[in-house]
Short mmCIF file of C-alpha atoms in Angstrom, two decimals:
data_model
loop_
_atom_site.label_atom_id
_atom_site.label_comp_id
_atom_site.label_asym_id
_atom_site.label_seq_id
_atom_site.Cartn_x
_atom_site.Cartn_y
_atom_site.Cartn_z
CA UNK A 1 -4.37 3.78 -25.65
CA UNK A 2 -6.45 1.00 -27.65
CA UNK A 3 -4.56 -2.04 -25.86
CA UNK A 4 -5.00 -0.33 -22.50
CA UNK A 5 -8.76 0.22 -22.82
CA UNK A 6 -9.12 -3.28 -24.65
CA UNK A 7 -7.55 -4.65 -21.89
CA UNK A 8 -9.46 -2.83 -18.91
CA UNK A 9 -12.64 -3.81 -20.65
CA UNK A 10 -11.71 -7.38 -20.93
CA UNK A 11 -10.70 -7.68 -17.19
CA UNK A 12 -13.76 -5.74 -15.91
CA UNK A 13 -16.14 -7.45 -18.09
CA UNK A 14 -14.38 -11.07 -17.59
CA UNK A 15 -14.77 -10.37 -14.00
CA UNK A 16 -17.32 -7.76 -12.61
CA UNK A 17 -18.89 -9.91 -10.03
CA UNK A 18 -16.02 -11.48 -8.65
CA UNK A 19 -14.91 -8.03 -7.81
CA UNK A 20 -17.50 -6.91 -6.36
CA UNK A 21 -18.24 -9.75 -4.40
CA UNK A 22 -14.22 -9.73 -2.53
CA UNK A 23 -14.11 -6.10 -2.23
CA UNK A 24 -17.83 -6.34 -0.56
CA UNK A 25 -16.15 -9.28 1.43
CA UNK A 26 -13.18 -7.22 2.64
CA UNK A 27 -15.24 -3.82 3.28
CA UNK A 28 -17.99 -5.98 5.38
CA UNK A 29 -14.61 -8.11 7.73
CA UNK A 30 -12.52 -4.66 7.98
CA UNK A 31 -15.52 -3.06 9.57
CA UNK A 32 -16.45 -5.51 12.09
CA UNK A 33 -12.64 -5.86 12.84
CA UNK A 34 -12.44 -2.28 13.22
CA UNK A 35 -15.71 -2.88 16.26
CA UNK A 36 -14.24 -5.89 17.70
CA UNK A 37 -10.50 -4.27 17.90
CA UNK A 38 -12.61 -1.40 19.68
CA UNK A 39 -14.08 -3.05 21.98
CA UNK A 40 -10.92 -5.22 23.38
CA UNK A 41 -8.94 -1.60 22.88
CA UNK A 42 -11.42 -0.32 25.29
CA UNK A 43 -10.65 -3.05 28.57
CA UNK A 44 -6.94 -3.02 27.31
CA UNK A 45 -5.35 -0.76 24.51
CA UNK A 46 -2.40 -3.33 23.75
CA UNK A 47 -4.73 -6.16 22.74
CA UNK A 48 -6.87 -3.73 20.49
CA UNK A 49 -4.01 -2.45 18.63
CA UNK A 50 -2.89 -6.13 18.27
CA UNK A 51 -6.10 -6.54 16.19
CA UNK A 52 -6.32 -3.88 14.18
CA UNK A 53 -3.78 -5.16 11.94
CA UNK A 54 -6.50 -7.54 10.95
CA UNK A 55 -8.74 -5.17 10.21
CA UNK A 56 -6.65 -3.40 7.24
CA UNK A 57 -5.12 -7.21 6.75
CA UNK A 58 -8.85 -8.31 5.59
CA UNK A 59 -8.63 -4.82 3.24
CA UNK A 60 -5.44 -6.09 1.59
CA UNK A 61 -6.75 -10.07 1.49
CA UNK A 62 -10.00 -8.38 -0.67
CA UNK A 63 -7.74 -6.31 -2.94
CA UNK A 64 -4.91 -8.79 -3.77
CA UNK A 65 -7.57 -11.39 -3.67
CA UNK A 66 -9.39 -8.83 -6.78
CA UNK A 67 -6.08 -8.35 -8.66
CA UNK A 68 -5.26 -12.37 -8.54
CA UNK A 69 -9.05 -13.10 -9.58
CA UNK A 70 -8.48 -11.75 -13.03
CA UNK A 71 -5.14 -12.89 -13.78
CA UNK A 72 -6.71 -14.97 -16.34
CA UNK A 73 -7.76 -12.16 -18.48
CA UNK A 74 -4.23 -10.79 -18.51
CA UNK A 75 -3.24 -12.11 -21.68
CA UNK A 76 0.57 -11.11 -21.87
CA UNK A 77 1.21 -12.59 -17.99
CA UNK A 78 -0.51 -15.77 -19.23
CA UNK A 79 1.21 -15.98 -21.92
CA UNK A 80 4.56 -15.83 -18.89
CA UNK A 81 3.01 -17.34 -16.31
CA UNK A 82 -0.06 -19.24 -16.28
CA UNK A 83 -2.45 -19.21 -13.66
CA UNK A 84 -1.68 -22.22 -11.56
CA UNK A 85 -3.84 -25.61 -11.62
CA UNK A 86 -3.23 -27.52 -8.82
CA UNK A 87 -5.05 -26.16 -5.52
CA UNK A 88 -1.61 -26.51 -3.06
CA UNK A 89 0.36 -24.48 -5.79
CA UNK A 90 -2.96 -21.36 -6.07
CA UNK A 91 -2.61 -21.17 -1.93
CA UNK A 92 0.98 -20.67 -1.99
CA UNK A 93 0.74 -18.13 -4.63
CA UNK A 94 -1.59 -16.31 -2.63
CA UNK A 95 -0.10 -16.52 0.35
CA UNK A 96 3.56 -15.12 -0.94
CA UNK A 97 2.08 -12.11 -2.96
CA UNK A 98 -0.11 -11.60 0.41
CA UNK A 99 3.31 -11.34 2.12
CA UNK A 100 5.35 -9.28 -0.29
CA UNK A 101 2.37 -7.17 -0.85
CA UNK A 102 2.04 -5.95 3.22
CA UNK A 103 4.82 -3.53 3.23
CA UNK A 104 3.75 -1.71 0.05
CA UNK A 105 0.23 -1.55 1.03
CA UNK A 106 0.25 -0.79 4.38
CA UNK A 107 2.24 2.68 3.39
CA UNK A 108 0.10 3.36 0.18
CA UNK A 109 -2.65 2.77 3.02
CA UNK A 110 -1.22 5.09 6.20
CA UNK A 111 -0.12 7.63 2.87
CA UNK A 112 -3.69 8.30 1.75
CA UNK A 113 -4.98 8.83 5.11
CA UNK A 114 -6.83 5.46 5.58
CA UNK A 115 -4.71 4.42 7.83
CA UNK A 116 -5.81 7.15 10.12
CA UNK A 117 -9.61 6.73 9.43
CA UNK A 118 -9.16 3.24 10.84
CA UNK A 119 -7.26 4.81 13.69
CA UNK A 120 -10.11 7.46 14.60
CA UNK A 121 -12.59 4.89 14.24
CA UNK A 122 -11.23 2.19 16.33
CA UNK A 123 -10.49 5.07 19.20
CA UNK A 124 -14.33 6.12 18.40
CA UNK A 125 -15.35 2.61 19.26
CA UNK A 126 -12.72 2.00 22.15
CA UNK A 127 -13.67 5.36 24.06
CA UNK A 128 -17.54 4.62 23.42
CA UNK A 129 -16.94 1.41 25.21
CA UNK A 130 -14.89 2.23 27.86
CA UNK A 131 -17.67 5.44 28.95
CA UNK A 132 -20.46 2.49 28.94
CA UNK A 133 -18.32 0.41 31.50
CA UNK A 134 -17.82 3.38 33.51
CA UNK A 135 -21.63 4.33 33.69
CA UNK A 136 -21.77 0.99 34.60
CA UNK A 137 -19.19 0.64 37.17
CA UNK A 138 -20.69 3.42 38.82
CA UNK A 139 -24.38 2.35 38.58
CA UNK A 140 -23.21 -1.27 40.05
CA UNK A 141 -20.64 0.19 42.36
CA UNK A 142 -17.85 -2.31 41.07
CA UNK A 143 -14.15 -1.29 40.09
CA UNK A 144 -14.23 0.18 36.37
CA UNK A 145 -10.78 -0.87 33.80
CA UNK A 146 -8.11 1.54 34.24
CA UNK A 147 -5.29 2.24 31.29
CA UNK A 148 -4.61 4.05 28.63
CA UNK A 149 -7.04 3.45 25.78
CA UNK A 150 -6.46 4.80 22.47
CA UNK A 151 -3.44 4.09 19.69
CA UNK A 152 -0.87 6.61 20.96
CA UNK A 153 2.43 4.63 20.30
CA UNK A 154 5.77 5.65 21.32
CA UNK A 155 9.06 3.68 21.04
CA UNK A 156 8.65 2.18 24.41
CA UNK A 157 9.64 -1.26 25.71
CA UNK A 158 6.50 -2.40 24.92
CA UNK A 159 6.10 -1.28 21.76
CA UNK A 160 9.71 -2.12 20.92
CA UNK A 161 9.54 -5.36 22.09
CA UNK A 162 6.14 -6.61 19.98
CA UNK A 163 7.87 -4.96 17.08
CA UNK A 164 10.68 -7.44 17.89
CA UNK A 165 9.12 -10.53 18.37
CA UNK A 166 6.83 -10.08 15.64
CA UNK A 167 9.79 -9.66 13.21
CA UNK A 168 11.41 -12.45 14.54
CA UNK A 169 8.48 -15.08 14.06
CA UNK A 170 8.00 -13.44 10.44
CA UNK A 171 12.01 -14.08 10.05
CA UNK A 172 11.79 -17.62 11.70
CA UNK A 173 9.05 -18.85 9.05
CA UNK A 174 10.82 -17.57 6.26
CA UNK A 175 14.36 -19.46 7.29
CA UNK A 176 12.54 -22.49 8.33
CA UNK A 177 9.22 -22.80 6.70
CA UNK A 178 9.50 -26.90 6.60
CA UNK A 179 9.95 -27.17 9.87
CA UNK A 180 7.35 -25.33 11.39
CA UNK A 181 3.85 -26.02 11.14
CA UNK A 182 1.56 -25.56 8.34
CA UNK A 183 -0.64 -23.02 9.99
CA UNK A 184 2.09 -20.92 11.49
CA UNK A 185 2.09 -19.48 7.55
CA UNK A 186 -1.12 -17.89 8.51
CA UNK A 187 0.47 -16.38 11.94
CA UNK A 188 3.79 -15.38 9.49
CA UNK A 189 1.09 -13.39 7.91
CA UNK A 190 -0.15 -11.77 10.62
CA UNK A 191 3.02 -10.99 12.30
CA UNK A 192 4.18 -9.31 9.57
CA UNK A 193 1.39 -7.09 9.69
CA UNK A 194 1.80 -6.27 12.96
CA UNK A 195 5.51 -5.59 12.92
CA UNK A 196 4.96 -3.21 9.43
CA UNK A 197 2.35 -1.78 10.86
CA UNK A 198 3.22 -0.57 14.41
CA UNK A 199 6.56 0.52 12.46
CA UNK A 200 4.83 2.68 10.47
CA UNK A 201 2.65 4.57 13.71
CA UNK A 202 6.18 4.81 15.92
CA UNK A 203 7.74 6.43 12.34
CA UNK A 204 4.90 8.25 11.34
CA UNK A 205 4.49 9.72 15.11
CA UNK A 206 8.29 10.58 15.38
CA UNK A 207 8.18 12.29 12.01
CA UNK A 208 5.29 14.41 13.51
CA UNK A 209 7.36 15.40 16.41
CA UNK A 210 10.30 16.37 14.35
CA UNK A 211 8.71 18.06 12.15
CA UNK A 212 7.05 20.36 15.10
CA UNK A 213 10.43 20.68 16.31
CA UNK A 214 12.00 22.01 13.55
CA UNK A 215 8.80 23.74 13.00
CA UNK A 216 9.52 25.99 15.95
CA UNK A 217 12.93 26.75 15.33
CA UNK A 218 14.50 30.06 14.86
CA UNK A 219 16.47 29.49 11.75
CA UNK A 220 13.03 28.01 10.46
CA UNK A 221 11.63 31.26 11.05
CA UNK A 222 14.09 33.06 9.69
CA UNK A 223 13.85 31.55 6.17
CA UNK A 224 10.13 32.24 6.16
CA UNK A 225 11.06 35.68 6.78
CA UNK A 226 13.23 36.24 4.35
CA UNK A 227 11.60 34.65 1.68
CA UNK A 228 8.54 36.86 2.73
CA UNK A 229 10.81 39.96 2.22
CA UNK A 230 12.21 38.36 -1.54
CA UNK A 231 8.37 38.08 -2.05
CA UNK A 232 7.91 41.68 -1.39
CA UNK A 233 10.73 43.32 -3.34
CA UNK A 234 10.69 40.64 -6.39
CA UNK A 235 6.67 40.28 -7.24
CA UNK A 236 6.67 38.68 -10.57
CA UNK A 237 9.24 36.02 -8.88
CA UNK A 238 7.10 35.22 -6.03
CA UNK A 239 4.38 34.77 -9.02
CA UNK A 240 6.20 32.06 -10.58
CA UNK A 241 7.12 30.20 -7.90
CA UNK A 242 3.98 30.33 -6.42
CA UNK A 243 2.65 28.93 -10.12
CA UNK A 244 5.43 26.97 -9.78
CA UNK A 245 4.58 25.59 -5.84
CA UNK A 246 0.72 24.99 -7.08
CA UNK A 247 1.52 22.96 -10.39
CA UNK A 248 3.53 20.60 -8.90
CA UNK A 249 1.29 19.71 -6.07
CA UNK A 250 -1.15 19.57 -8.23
CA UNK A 251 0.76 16.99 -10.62
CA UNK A 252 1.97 15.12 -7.59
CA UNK A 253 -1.74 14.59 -6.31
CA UNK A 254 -2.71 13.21 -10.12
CA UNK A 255 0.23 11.20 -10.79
CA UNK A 256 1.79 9.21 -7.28
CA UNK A 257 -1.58 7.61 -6.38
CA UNK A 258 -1.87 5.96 -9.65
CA UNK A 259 1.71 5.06 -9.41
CA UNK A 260 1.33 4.01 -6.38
CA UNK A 261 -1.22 1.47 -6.90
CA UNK A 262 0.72 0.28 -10.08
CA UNK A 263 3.57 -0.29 -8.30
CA UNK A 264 1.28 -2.83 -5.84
CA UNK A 265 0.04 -4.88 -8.74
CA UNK A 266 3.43 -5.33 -9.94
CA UNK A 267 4.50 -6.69 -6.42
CA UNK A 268 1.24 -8.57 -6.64
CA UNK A 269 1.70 -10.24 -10.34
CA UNK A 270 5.84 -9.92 -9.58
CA UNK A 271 5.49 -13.50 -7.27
CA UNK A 272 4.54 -15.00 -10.90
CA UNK A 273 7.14 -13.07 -13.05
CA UNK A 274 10.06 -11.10 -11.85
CA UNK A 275 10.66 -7.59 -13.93
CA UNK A 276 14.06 -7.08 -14.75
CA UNK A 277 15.90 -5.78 -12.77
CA UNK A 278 18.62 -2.40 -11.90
CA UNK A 279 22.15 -3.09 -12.35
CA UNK A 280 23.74 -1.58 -9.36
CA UNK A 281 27.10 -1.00 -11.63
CA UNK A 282 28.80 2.33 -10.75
CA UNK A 283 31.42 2.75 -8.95
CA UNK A 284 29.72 3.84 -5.65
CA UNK A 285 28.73 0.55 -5.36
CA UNK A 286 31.98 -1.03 -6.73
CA UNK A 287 34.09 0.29 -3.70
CA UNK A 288 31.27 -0.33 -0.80
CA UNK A 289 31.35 -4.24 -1.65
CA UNK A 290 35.67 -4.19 -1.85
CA UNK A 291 35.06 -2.48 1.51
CA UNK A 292 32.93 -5.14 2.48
CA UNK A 293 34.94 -7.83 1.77
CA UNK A 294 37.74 -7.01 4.06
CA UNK A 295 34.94 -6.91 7.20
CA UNK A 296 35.52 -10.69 9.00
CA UNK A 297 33.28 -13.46 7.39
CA UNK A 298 31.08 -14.42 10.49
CA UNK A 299 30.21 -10.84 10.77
CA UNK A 300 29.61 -10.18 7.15
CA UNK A 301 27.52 -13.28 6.93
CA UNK A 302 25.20 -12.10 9.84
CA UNK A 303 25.11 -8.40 8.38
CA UNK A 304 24.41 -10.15 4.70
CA UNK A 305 21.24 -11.89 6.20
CA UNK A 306 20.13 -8.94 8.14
CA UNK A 307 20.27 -6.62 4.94
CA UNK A 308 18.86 -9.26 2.35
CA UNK A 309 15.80 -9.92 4.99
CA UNK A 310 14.72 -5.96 4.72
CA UNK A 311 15.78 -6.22 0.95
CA UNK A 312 13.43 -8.76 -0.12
CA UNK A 313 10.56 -6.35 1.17
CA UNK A 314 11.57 -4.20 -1.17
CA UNK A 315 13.16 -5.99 -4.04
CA UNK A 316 9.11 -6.32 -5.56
CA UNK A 317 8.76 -2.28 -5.01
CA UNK A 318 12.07 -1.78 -7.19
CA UNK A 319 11.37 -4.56 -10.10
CA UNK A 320 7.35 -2.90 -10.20
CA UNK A 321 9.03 0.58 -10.31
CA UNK A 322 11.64 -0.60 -13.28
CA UNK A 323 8.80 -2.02 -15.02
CA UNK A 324 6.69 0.98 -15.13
CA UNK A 325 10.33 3.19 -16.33
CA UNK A 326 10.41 0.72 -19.47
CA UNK A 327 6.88 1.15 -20.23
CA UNK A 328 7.18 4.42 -21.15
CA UNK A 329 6.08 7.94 -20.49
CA UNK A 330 3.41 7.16 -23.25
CA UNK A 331 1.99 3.79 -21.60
CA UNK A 332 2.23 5.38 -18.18
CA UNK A 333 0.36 8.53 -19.13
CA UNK A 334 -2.47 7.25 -20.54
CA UNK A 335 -2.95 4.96 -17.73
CA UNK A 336 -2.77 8.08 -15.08
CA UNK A 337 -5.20 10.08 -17.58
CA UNK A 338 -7.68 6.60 -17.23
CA UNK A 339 -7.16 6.76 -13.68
CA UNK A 340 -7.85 10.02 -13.10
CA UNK A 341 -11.47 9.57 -15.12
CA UNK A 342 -12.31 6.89 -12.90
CA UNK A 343 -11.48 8.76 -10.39
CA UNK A 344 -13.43 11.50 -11.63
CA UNK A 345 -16.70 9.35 -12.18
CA UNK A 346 -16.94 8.72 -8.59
CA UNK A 347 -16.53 12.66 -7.88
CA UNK A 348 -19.30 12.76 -9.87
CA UNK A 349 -21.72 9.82 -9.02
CA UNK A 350 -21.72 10.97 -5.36
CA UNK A 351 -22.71 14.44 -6.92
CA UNK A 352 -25.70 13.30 -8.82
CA UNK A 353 -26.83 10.77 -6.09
CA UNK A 354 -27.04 13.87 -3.99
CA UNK A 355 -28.53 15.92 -6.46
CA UNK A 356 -31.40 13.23 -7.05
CA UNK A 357 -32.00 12.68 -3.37
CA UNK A 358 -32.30 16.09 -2.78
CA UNK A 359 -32.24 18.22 0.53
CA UNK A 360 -32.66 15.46 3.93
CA UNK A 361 -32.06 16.07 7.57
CA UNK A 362 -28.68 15.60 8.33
CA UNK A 363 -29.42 13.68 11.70
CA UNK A 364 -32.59 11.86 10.42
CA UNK A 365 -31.18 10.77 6.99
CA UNK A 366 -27.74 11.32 6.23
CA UNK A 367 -26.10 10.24 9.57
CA UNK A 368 -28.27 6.71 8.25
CA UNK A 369 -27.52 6.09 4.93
CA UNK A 370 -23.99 7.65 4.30
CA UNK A 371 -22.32 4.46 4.75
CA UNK A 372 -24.92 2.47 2.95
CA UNK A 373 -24.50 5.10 -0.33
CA UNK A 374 -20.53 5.51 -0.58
CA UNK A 375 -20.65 1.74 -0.03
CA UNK A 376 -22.86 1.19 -2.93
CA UNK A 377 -20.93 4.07 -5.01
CA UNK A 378 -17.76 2.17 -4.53
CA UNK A 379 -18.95 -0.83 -5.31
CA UNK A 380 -19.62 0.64 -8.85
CA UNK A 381 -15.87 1.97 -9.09
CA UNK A 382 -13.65 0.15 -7.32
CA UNK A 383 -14.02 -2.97 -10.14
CA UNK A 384 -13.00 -0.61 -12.33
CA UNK A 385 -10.26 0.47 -10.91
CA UNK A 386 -8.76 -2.02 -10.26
CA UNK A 387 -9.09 -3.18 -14.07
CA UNK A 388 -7.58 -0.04 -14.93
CA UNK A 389 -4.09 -0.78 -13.15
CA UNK A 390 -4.44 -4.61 -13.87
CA UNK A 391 -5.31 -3.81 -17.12
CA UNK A 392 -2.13 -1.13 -17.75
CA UNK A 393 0.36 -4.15 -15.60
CA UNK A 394 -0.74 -6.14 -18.67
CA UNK A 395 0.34 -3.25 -21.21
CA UNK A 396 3.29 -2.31 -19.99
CA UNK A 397 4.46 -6.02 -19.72
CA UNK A 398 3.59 -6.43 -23.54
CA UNK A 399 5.46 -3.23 -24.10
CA UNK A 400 8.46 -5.23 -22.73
CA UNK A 401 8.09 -8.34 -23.83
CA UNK A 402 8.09 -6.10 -26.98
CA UNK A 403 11.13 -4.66 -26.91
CA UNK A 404 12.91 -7.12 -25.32
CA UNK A 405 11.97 -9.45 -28.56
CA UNK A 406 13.14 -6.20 -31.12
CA UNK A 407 16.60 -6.02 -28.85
CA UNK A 408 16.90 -10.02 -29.28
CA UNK A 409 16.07 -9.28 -32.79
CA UNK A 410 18.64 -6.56 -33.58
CA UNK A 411 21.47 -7.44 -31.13
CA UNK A 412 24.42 -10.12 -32.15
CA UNK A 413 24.51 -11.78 -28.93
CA UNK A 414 23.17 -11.45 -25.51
CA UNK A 415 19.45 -10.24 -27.08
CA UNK A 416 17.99 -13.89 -27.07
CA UNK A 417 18.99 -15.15 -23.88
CA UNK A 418 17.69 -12.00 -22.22
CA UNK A 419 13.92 -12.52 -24.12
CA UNK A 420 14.22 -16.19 -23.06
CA UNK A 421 14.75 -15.16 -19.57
CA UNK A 422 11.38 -13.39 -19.90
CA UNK A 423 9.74 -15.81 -21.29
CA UNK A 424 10.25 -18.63 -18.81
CA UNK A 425 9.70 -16.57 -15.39
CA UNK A 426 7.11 -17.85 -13.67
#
């Protein structure tokens, strides 16, 4: 509990105004993204949702740009890896964690909703548009746009086909990043984005539609029905599991976000040291790969590079994950209970700003200066947040570098050559 605190403090304090200043800088580009995407989405909907991937790109450039910024006052990755001198060696660093860090963030991102608040506000802006053109079109007698405008995605050719291409540029950069130009890293940046992100609408839209499906399905019904009826006759039962239904929502709601955001500063700090890894040794495994060896080589090959290419997306999810498992329940509580109290103190900043302010006209005052005040209020906690889960990254690589040195320490053989493996990551 000390080390963790010790170590938020140091972060935050090392590195307030930094923080403030990116995540200002990101909150400021995603919301005039979020306009301009608008107001192309409003003369033609496939260009706008081309730039919206911008938008939540310039949220993720602020936050992994915030996690990088105080790498310095991580003393156990320093002590791994530290932060790089040279200015070529800093940009590729921050351009590889920006691309293993897309994926991740772009589902903790459509997960907690924000996803769909940029969705509803770039349809906001792209239908306010549109009815001004048409008011105008009318008054000037000229031909208004036609289209669909909004971000209602379906697997369609369209869709499949930008999904597609996007991929492949991402894929081509990453097989042959000497031979293309320097700036097409930026593009492999962006066309990443777009691929992972109109993935996640199609998925997150089909999903929807199964779900109704099944939804409205007899045998559905059915099993409502009867567990309705085992309600009735066994009350204590239905007591229980209704304690038992509410508890673990309730746990789930404290304990994945924090995890979740964990897990993207280990994919973040995991371009500069690599946790260790699962051993996929069980015999599940054992007979898919003597299967796999009688399938012919060309085809193997191409299947090989198919399945490593989505792999590496989510090789930095898995070694974050592992990290956080040998941390310990201990570690990983105490970080969630910090989290939450963060958490917490914004609940209850926004309740005292309103309290001081006092009743106001809805349309007069608070329609004007909403924005302006949950701005301000997160500029107070989001620094401190983020310390939080750099600062409990930090821990829980200590904690391993800890035990990893009291295995090299206890075990015959093998124990040293694992804790120099830690030790010269990076």
């Amino acid at each position: 509990m000390l080390t963790l605190l010790s170590s938020t403090w140091r972060v935050l304090a090392g590195h307030w105004p930094a923080l403030v200043a990116w995540y200002l800088a990101g909150y400021l580009v995603h919301f005039g993204l979020i306009q301009l995407a608008g107001w192309v989405g409003a003369y033609t909907g496939t260009g706008g949702l081309l730039l919206l991937p911008l938008a939540i790109l310039a949220r993720l450039i602020a936050f992994v740009a915030m996690f990088l910024v105080v790498r310095d006052g991580l003393r156990e990755l320093q002590a791994i890896a530290p932060v790089p001198q040279a200015a070529a060696e800093r940009r590729e660093t921050f351009l590889n964690t920006l691309l293993a860090s897309i994926l991740p963030f772009f589902a903790v991102y459509a997960a907690w909703g924000m996803l769909q608040d940029d969705v509803i506000a770039y349809d906001f802006r792209a239908l306010q548009v549109r009815s001004d053109i048409s008011w105008q079109a009318i008054a000037n007698q000229t031909e208004a746009p036609t289209g669909g405008v909004g971000s209602n995605l379906t697997l369609d050719a369209v869709t499949g086909v930008l999904i597609i291409v996007a991929f492949a540029g991402r894929w081509a950069w990453k097989k042959w990043p000497k031979k293309l130009p320097a700036v097409f890293s930026v593009v492999a940046v962006y066309l990443e984005a777009v691929w992972v992100l109109l993935s996640i609408i199609v998925i997150k839209d089909a999903l929807e539609a199964v779900n109704g499906w099944v939804d409205t399905r007899v045998g559905i019904q059915w099993a409502l029905d009867f567990r309705e009826w085992v309600s009735a006759q066994l009350v204590p039962v239905a007591w229980v599991w209704d304690g038992l239904e509410w508890f673990i929502g309730q746990l789930a709601g404290l304990v994945v976000e924090p995890l979740a955001w964990l897990a993207i500063a280990g994919v973040i700090y995991g371009q500069a040291i690599a946790a260790e890894k699962p051993k996929l040794d069980i015999a599940l495994y054992k007979r898919a790969r003597t299967h796999a060896e009688k399938v012919p080589t060309l085809l193997r090959r191409m299947l090989g590079q198919l399945g490593a290419e989505f792999a590496s997306r989510f090789t930095p999810i898995v070694d974050a994950v592992v990290l956080m498992w040998r941390a310990g329940p201990l570690l990983i509580g105490t970080f969630i209970l910090l989290y939450t109290i963060v958490l917490a103190g914004d609940t209850t900043l926004s309740y005292l700003v309103t309290r001081v302010i006092g009743p106001q006209s809805r349309v007069d005052f608070w329609l004007v200066v909403n924005d302006a005040l949950t701005l301000a209020l997160a500029l107070v906690i989001e620094p401190i947040r983020i310390s939080v889960v750099a600062g409990a990254y930090d821990t829980s690589l200590g904690a391993l570098r800890r035990h990893r040195m009291v295995e090299a320490a206890t075990t015959p053989t093998g124990g040293h050559g694992s804790t120099e493996n830690l030790m010269n990551e990076g």
